[in-house]
Amino acid sequence: MASAPFDPRLLSRSRAAMSWIILSAILVVVRSLATIGIGIVAGQLVARVAEQPLPGSELFAQNTGSLVALAAFAAIRVAVAWAQTRFGLSAAAGVIADLRVDALSVLSRRDPRFLHSAPWRTILGTGLDGLTHYISGFLPALLATALATPLALAAVAYLDPSSALIAVVTLPLVPLFMWLIGLLTEGRTEARLRDVGLIREQIFDLIRGLPTLRAHGMLDSPTAEIERLSDAHKRSTMSVLRIAFLSSMALEFLVTLSVALVAVGIGFRLLAGDMTFGAGLAVLIIIPEVYGPVREVGRRFHDSQDGVFASTTVLDLLDSSTPTPSTSTPADTNASAAPAPLTVHFHHFSAAGRDGNRPRDLSATAEPGRITVLAGPNGSGKSTALLAALDIVTEDIAGHVSVDSDTRTLHGPELWQRCTYLPQRPVLDTEVMGDTSQLSLGQRQLAAFAKESSTGIKPLLVLDEPTAHLDQDSARALLTQIREHADAGSTVVIASHDPLVLAAADLVVEV
């Protein structure tokens, strides 16, 4: 198959995954023991009734213990099924949330020039959503294969060694066919997710271009392209569904044939008098528990492939990211001491872009207590320079950018803890801010700045086009707050070509 059935890295990345594995193993063993109990009790009860028919009142009186035990085992199975569904979905939600948060934390520190956002939107969206089927369905089935199948096989061997022998011979055929079918599906799920990401990105491009198409009277032009994208998505999806149908049919056929072989063997031994009716019936009830988990693994396999691929991709991303070691000294981490002022140095800084170096040979110094504005037209590299100051843009650059305290240069998490950053399109925490769906982009920027400012004035303030989506009054009010930060000793670096911002600047650097 394309990947291992379980990635142990999930356990170290998500506490919810570890807790669910332990709980699921316990539930699987309890369910298997309850099934074995049902088989043995039901077999003995039916055999006793068949051999000695009794009136209804006497039947219940003489078999009260067996009936109570049967009801108890059935109740246990119902409770376990409820717990697996309830806690499985909860664990899946926790694992998905952990992976999304960790992945977004890493991606937010990646150089945006080399980050292809389209596939990551799909992987972190619908891709990780598919992990729900994997966590709540596939993993319990996998654990049942490892735990419940041996227990059920041992019970069958105790009751009827011949039936156990048939199960031992036929059981390996199921994973063999799963492996063969897995070879056919290898790479198809990855290709489908890649196609979905590409289709979405292209449709978004069409939507963004609708005003231009309307202005030129070409609204019908994208119709053919949308039909082509829809056909590509249909072909990709149907390719996966055909394989899923083939695997399900093969697994059902193998399991049904194997159980039928056991049933035929039991029938012949009953006719020959080599086996009791109670033991035969108990084996017939228990034997599906031998094949059931393996069949469930095959049935859940395709449902979970989107999630497996997405989680593997995210885990690879997290493994490839190495945290920047902190170089803080005890004096720097003293909560009672005021943070040291920071100075930003751009020294002949250039960054490679699609149209050459943007920016090119930028040299400037942003000092504490002053507002420094990087001015220039769109596409000149102002945002790239800000990201370089935040130690995010680090590849394909010339010169260097440094943020220095009194004695040393700050990097990574230590730098970010001392910085307030306002991007052009901030993402607001809905759990803290409430419903933000009705806010305009300018209102989002103001809300994000207010939220960051509420934690106190930090030594470095980095803002990317903070007034681009504000009216003049709101822009002046925001600039007043920015000036307060500078007067309090913050180093303020702004990327903007707004005349209001330029007028408020202490230093304007052309990019």
Short mmCIF file of C-alpha atoms in Angstrom, two decimals, residues 341-344 346 365-374 386 389 403 418-420 422 449 457-464 466 478-495 501 504-509:
data_model
loop_
_atom_site.label_atom_id
_atom_site.label_comp_id
_atom_site.label_asym_id
_atom_site.label_seq_id
_atom_site.Cartn_x
_atom_site.Cartn_y
_atom_site.Cartn_z
CA PRO A 341 14.68 48.24 22.65
CA LEU A 342 15.12 46.72 19.19
CA THR A 343 16.70 48.11 16.03
CA VAL A 344 15.96 46.75 12.54
CA PHE A 346 18.34 46.29 6.28
CA THR A 365 17.74 51.36 9.73
CA ALA A 366 14.55 51.49 11.82
CA GLU A 367 15.29 52.82 15.28
CA PRO A 368 13.34 52.73 18.56
CA GLY A 369 10.90 55.57 19.10
CA ARG A 370 10.56 56.31 15.39
CA ILE A 371 8.11 55.39 12.62
CA THR A 372 9.97 54.03 9.59
CA VAL A 373 7.95 53.60 6.40
CA LEU A 374 9.00 51.42 3.48
CA LEU A 386 8.79 43.02 6.48
CA ALA A 389 12.60 41.41 9.36
CA VAL A 403 16.70 42.75 14.48
CA ARG A 418 8.62 40.80 21.27
CA CYS A 419 6.82 41.83 18.12
CA THR A 420 3.33 42.95 17.12
CA LEU A 422 -0.38 43.29 11.50
CA PHE A 449 -4.51 45.71 16.00
CA ILE A 457 3.24 47.74 23.91
CA LYS A 458 6.01 45.56 22.49
CA PRO A 459 9.48 46.65 21.38
CA LEU A 460 8.77 46.03 17.67
CA LEU A 461 5.66 46.95 15.69
CA VAL A 462 5.46 45.69 12.07
CA LEU A 463 2.47 46.72 9.92
CA ASP A 464 1.73 45.88 6.30
CA PRO A 466 -2.47 49.18 7.77
CA LEU A 478 -4.99 54.29 13.81
CA LEU A 479 -1.90 56.40 13.07
CA THR A 480 -2.42 58.20 16.39
CA GLN A 481 -2.30 54.84 18.17
CA ILE A 482 0.80 53.86 16.20
CA ARG A 483 2.47 57.12 17.22
CA GLU A 484 1.71 56.28 20.86
CA HIS A 485 3.56 53.00 20.43
CA ALA A 486 6.56 54.84 18.96
CA ASP A 487 6.56 57.45 21.71
CA ALA A 488 6.56 54.60 24.24
CA GLY A 489 9.82 53.33 22.73
CA SER A 490 8.65 50.81 20.10
CA THR A 491 10.44 50.45 16.80
CA VAL A 492 7.71 50.89 14.17
CA VAL A 493 8.19 49.58 10.63
CA ILE A 494 5.34 50.11 8.14
CA ALA A 495 4.99 49.09 4.49
CA VAL A 501 1.19 57.23 6.52
CA ALA A 504 3.22 60.59 9.80
CA ALA A 505 6.59 58.92 9.24
CA ASP A 506 9.85 59.94 10.86
CA LEU A 507 11.76 58.19 8.08
CA VAL A 508 10.59 57.22 4.58
CA VAL A 509 12.66 54.62 2.70
#
